[in-house]
GROMACS .gro file of C-alpha atoms in nm:
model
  339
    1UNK     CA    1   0.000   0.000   0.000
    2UNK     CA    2   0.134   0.312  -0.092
    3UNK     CA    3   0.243   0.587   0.160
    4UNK     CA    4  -0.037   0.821  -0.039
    5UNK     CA    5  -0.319   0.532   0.009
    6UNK     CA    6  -0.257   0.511   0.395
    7UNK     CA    7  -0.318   0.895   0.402
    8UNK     CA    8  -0.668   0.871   0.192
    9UNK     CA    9  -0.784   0.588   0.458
   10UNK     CA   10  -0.609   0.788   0.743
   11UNK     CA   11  -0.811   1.114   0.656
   12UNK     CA   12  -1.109   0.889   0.571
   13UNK     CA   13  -1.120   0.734   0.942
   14UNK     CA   14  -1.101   1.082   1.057
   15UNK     CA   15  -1.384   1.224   0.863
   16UNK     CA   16  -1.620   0.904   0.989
   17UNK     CA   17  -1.475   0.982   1.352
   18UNK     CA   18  -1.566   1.357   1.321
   19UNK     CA   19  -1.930   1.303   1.124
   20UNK     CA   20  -2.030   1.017   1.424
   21UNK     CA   21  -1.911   1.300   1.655
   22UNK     CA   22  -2.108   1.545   1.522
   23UNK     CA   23  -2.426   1.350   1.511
   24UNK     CA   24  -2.365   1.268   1.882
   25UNK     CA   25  -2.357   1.636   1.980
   26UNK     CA   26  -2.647   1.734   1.769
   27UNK     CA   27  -2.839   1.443   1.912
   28UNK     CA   28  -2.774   1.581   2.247
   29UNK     CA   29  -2.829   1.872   2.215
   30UNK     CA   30  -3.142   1.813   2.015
   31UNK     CA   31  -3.259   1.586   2.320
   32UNK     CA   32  -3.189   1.851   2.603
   33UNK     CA   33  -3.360   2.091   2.377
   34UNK     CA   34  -3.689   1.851   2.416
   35UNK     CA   35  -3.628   1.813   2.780
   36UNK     CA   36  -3.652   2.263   2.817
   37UNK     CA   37  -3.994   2.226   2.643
   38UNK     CA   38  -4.331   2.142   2.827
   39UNK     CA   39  -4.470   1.818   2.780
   40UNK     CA   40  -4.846   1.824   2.720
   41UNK     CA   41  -5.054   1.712   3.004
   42UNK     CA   42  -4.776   1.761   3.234
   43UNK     CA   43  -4.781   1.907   3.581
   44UNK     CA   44  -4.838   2.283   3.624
   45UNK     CA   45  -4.496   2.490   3.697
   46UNK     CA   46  -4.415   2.839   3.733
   47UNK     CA   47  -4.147   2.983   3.925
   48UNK     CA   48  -4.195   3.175   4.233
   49UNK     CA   49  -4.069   3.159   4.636
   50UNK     CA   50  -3.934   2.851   4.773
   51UNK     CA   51  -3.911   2.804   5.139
   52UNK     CA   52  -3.797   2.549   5.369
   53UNK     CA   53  -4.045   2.645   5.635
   54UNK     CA   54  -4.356   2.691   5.522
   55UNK     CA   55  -4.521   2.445   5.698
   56UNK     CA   56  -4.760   2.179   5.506
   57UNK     CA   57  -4.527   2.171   5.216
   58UNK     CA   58  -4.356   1.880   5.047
   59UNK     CA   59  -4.029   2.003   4.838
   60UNK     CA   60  -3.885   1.798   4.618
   61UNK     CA   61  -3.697   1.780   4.299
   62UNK     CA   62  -3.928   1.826   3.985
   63UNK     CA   63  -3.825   1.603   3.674
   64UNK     CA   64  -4.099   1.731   3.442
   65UNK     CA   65  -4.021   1.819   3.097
   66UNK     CA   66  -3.952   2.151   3.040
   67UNK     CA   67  -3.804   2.520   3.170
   68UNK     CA   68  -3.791   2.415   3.559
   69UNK     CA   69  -3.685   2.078   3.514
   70UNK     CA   70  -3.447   1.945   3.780
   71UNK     CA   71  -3.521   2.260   4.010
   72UNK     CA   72  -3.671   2.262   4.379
   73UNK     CA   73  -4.036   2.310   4.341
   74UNK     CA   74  -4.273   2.268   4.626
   75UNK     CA   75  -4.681   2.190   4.679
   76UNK     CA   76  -4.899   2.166   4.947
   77UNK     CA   77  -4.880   1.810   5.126
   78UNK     CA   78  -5.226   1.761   5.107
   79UNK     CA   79  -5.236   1.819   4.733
   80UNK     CA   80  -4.923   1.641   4.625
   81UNK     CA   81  -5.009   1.625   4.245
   82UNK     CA   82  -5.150   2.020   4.232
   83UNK     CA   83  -4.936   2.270   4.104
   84UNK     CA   84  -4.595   2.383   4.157
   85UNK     CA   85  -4.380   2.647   4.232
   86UNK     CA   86  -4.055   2.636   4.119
   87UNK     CA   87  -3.707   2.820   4.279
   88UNK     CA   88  -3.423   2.792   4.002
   89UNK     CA   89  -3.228   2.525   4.208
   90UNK     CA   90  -3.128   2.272   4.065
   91UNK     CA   91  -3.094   1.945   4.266
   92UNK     CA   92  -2.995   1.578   4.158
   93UNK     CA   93  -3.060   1.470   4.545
   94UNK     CA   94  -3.223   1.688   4.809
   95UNK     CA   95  -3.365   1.660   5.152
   96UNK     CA   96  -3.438   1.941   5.394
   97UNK     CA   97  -3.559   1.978   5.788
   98UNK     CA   98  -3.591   2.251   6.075
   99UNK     CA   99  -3.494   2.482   5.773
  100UNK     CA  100  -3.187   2.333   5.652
  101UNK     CA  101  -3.135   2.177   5.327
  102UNK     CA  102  -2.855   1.965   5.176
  103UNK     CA  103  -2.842   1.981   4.729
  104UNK     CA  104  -2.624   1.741   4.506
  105UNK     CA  105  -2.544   1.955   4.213
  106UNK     CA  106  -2.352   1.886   3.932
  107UNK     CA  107  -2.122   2.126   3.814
  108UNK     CA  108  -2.109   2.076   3.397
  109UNK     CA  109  -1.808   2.115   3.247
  110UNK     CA  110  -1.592   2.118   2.946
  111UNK     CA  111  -1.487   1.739   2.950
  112UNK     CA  112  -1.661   1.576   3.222
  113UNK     CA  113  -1.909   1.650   3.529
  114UNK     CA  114  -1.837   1.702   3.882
  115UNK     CA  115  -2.021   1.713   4.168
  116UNK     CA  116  -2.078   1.944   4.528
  117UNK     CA  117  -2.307   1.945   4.809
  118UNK     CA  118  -2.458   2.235   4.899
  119UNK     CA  119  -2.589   2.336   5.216
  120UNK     CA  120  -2.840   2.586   5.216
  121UNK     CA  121  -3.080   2.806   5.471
  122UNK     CA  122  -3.412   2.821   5.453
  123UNK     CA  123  -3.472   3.058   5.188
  124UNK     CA  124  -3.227   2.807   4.967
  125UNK     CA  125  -2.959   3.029   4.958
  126UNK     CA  126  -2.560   2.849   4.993
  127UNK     CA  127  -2.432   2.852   5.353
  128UNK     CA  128  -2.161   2.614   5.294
  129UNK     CA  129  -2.054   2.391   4.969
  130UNK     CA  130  -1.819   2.032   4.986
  131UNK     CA  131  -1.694   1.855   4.666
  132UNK     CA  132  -1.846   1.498   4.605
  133UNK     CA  133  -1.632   1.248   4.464
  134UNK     CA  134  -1.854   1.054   4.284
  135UNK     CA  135  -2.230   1.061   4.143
  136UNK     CA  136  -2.515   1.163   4.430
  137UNK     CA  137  -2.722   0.865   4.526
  138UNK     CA  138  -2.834   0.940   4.906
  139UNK     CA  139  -2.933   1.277   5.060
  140UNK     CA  140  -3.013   1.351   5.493
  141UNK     CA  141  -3.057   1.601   5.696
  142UNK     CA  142  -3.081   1.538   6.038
  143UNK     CA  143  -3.416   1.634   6.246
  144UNK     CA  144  -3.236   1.929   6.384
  145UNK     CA  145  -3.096   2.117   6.129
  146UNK     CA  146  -2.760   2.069   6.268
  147UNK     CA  147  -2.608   1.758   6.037
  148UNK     CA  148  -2.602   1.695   5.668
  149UNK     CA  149  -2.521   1.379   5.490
  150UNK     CA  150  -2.489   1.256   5.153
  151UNK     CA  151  -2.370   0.916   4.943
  152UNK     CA  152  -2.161   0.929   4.611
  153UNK     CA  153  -2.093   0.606   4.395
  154UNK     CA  154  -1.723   0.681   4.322
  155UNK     CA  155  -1.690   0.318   4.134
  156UNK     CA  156  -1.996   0.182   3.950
  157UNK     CA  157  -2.346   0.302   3.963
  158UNK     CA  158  -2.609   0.063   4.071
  159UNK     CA  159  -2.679  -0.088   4.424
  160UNK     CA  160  -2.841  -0.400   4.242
  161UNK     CA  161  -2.491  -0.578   4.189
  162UNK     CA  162  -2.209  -0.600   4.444
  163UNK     CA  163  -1.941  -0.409   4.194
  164UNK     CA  164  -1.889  -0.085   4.321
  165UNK     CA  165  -1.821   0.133   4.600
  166UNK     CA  166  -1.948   0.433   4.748
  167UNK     CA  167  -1.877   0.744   5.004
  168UNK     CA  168  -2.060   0.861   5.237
  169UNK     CA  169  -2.020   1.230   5.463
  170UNK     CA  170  -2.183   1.368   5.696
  171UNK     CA  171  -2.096   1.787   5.803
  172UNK     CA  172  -2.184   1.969   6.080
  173UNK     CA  173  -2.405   2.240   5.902
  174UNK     CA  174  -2.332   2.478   6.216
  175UNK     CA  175  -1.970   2.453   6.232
  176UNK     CA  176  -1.844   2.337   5.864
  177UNK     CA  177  -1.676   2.039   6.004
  178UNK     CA  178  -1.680   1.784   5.779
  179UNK     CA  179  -1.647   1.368   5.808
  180UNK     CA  180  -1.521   1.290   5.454
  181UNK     CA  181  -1.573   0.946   5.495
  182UNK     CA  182  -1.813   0.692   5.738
  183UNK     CA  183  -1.486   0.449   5.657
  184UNK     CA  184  -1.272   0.630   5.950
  185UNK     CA  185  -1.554   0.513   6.218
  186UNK     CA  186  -1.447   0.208   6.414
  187UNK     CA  187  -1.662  -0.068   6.324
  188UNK     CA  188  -1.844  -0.313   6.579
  189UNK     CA  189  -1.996  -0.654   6.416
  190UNK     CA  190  -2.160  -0.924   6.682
  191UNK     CA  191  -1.996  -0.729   6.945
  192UNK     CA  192  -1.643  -0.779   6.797
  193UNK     CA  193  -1.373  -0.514   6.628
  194UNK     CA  194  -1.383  -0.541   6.251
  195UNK     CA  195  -1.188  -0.420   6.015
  196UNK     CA  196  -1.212  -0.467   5.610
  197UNK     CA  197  -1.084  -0.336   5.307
  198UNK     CA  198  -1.387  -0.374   5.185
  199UNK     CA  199  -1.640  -0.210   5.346
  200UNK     CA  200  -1.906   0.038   5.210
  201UNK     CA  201  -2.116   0.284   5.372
  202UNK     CA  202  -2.469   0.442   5.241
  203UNK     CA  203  -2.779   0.573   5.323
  204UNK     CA  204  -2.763   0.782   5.659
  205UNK     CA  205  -3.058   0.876   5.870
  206UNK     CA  206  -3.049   1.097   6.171
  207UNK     CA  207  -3.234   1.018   6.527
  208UNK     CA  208  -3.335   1.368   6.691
  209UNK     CA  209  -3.046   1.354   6.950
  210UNK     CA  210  -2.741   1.479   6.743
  211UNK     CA  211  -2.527   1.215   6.784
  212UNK     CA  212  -2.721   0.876   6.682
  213UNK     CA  213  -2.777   0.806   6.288
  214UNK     CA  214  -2.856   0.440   6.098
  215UNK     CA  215  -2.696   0.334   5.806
  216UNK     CA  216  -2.602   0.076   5.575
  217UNK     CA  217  -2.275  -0.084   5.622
  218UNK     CA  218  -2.172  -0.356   5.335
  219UNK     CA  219  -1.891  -0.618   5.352
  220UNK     CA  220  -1.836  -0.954   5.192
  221UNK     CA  221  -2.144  -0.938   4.970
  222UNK     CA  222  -2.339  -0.889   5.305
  223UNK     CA  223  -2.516  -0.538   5.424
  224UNK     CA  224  -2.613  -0.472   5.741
  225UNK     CA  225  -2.827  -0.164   5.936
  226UNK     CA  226  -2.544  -0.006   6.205
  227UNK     CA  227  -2.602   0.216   6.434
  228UNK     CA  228  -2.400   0.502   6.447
  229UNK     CA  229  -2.243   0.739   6.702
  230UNK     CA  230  -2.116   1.070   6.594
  231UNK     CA  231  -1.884   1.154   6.911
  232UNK     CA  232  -1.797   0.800   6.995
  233UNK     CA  233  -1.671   0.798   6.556
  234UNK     CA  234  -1.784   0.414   6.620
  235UNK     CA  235  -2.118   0.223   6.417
  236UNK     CA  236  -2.203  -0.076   6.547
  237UNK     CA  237  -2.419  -0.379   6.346
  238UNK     CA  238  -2.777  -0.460   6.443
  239UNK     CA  239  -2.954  -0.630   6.186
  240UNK     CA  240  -2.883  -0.800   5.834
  241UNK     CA  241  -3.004  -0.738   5.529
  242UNK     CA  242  -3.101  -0.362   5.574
  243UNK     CA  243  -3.010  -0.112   5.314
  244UNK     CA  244  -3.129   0.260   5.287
  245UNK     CA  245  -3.285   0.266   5.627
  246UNK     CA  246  -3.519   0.603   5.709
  247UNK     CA  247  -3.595   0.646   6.061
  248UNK     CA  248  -3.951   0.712   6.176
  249UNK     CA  249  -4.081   1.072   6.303
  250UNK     CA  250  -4.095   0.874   6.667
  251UNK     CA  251  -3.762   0.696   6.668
  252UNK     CA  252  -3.875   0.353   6.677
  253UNK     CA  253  -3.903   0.182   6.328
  254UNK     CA  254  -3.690   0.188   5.998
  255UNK     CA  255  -3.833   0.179   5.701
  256UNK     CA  256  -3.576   0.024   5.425
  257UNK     CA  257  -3.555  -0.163   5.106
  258UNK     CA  258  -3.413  -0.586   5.167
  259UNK     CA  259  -3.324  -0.775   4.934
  260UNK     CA  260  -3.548  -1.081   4.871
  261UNK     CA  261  -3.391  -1.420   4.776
  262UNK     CA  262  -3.592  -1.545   4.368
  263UNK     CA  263  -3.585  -1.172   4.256
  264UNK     CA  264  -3.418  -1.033   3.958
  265UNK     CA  265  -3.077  -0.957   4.014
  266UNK     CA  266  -3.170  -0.569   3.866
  267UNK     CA  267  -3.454  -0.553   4.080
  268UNK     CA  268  -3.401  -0.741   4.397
  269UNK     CA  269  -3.550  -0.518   4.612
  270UNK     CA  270  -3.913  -0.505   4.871
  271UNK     CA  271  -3.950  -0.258   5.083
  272UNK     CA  272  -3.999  -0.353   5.474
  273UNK     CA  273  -3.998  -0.155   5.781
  274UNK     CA  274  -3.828  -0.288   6.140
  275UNK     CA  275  -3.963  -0.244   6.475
  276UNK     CA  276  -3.604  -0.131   6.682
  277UNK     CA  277  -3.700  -0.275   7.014
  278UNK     CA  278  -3.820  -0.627   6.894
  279UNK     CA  279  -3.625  -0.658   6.582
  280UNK     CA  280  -3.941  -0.777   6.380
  281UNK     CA  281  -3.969  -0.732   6.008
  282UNK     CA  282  -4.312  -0.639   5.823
  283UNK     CA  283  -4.339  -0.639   5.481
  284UNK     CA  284  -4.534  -0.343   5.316
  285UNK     CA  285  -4.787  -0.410   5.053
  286UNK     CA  286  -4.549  -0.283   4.751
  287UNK     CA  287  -4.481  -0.525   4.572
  288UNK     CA  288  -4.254  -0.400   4.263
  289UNK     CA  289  -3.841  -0.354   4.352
  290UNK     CA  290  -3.789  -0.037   4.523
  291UNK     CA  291  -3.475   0.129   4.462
  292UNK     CA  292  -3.507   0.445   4.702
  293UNK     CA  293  -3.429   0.576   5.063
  294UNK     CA  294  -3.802   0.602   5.144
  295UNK     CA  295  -3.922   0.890   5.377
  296UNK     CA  296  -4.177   0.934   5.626
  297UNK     CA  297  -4.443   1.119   5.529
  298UNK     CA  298  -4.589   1.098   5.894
  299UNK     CA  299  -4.574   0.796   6.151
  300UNK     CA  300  -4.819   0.598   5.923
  301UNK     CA  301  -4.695   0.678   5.595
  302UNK     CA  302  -4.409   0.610   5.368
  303UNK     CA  303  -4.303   0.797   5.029
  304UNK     CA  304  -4.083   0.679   4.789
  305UNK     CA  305  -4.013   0.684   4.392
  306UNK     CA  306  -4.072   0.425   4.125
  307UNK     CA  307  -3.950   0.457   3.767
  308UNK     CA  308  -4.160   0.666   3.534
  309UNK     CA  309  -4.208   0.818   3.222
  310UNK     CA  310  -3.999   1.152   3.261
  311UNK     CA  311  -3.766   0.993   3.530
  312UNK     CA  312  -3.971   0.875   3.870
  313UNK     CA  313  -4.290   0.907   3.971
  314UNK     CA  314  -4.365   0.925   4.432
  315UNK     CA  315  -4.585   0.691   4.562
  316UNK     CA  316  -4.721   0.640   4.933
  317UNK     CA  317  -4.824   0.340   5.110
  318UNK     CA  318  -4.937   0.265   5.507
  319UNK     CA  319  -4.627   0.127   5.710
  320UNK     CA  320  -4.788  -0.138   5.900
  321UNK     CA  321  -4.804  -0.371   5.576
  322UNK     CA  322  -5.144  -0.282   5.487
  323UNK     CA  323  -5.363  -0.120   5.194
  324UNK     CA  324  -5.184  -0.059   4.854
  325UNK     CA  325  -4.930   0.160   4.712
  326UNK     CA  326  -5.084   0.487   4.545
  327UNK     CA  327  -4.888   0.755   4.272
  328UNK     CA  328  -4.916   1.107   4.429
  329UNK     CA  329  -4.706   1.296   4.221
  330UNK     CA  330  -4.536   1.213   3.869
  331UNK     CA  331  -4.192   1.345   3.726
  332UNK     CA  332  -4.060   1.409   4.067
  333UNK     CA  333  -3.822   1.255   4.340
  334UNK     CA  334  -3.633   1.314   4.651
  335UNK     CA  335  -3.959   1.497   4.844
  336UNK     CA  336  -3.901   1.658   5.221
  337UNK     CA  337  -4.251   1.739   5.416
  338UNK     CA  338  -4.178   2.103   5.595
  339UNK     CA  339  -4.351   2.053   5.954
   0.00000   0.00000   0.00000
């Protein structure tokens, strides 16, 4: 082949390279383009004041099509799938109480995303901001106000299989202290040290005292709920098979999603809530895979998200194991009731 051929195929490769390019970037842009425009028949949303204590109020991140998507928008609790008011905010995770909130943002840019956590006061304005190092999963705020925590997936990006690994922080929105990592606390299992390389962390929830949270703790293709202790720096194991836990208004039960052996492996997942002082399980009525940190809409209530047609839709369902699961709200996630 002649040196002259090698250049024609050469400049030929290129050209395919740059055309396949170029249809990926107009494809892209052509898709975010539909994703700025209104959907027909979609929820109502116009912008206007967001608060984080107006009380009666669920916020939550709206993933309708069009000019607000991905931005804090809140409704009245009682009328979940009314219309919204939207705050310019943008959120990929969110949860807020006692008028603090905690936002995973991604920050777009030339080559690649990356991610920060922003802490911000009632009126959603930035008290404090901490890098990510991964993609936002998991978003708490502790019944106070006073602690903020947040999972990243900084190797893979699914909790369905066991290959990847995640972060988890939790700052002291008062003082800007920050615990990069749950991996530094000293680990109790069956009452015993335990140390391993790998072990993951996800999934925090707060108790009302300012030093006690739940999480998930996963090691040797096991997970298990721990209880932490924020001055102690120590969690300690209490029950297998526990991931995502959400603690309940009163302190006493944990609502959480368990994997259930003859599942998919994609979709392994029922949601169950645990009685703390007896241990028992009960099952909750849902019966499609829940992949979601559930949150208490009240001390009978959970609320969660599902798949759906512009990204998740939230459903509710009693958290004694009765009644059925029923959609209050479509193209929206990570909600927060304002007491």
């Amino acid at each position: 082949m002649t040196l002259r051929s090698r250049l024609l195929i050469l400049l030929s490769a290129l050209a395919v390279l740059a055309a396949v390019a170029l249809a990926s970037v107009l494809h892209a842009s052509a898709r975010a383009e539909r994703r700025d425009h209104t959907r027909a028949g979609g929820p109502k949303v116009t912008p206007g004041t967001v608060t984080l204590t107006a009380r009666g109020r669920m916020v939550f991140r709206n993933m309708a099509w069009g000019p607000h998507r991905d931005e804090l928008t809140t409704v009245p609790a009682a009328a979940p799938s009314g219309p919204r008011t939207a705050s310019g905010v943008k959120c990929l995770r969110f949860y807020a109480a006692a008028g603090t909130g905690v936002c995973l943002q991604a920050v777009h840019g030339p080559v690649s995303d990356t991610y920060r956590a922003l802490i911000l006061d009632a009126h959603l304005k930035e008290r404090a901001h901490y890098d990510v190092p991964g993609i936002p999963s998991r978003a708490r705020v502790s019944p106070t106000g006073h602690y903020a925590a947040w999972t990243a997936f900084v190797g893979g990006d699914s909790y369905a299989g066991t290959d990847f690994s995640t972060r988890t922080a939790i700052a002291d929105t008062r003082t800007g202290a920050l615990i990069p990592t749950l991996e530094e606390f000293r680990i109790v299992r069956d009452g015993r040290p335990y140390r391993s390389a790998d072990v993951n962390f996800w999934g925090v929830t707060f108790a009302s005292d300012d030093n006690t949270f739940y999480a998930t703790l996963a090691t040797k293709g096991s997970t298990y709920l721990v209880r932490g202790d924020l001055r102690a720096r120590t969690v300690t194991t209490l029950h297998p098979n526990v991931e995502c836990p959400s603690l309940s208004p009163d302190g006493t039960r944990i609502a959480y999603k368990k994997r259930v052996k003859g599942l998919p492996k994609d979709a392994p997942w029922r949601l169950y809530v645990l009685d703390l002082r007896t241990m028992r399980e009960t099952p909750l009525a849902e019966t499609r895979s829940v992949d979601d940190q559930a949150v208490w809409k009240d001390a009978r209530t959970v609320v969660y998200a599902l798949p759906g047609d512009y990204g998740a839709d939230l459903y509710q369902i009693p958290a004694d194991g009765t009644g059925k699961a029923r959609r209050i709200s479509v193209s929206a996630v990570s909600p927060a009731y304002v007491d």
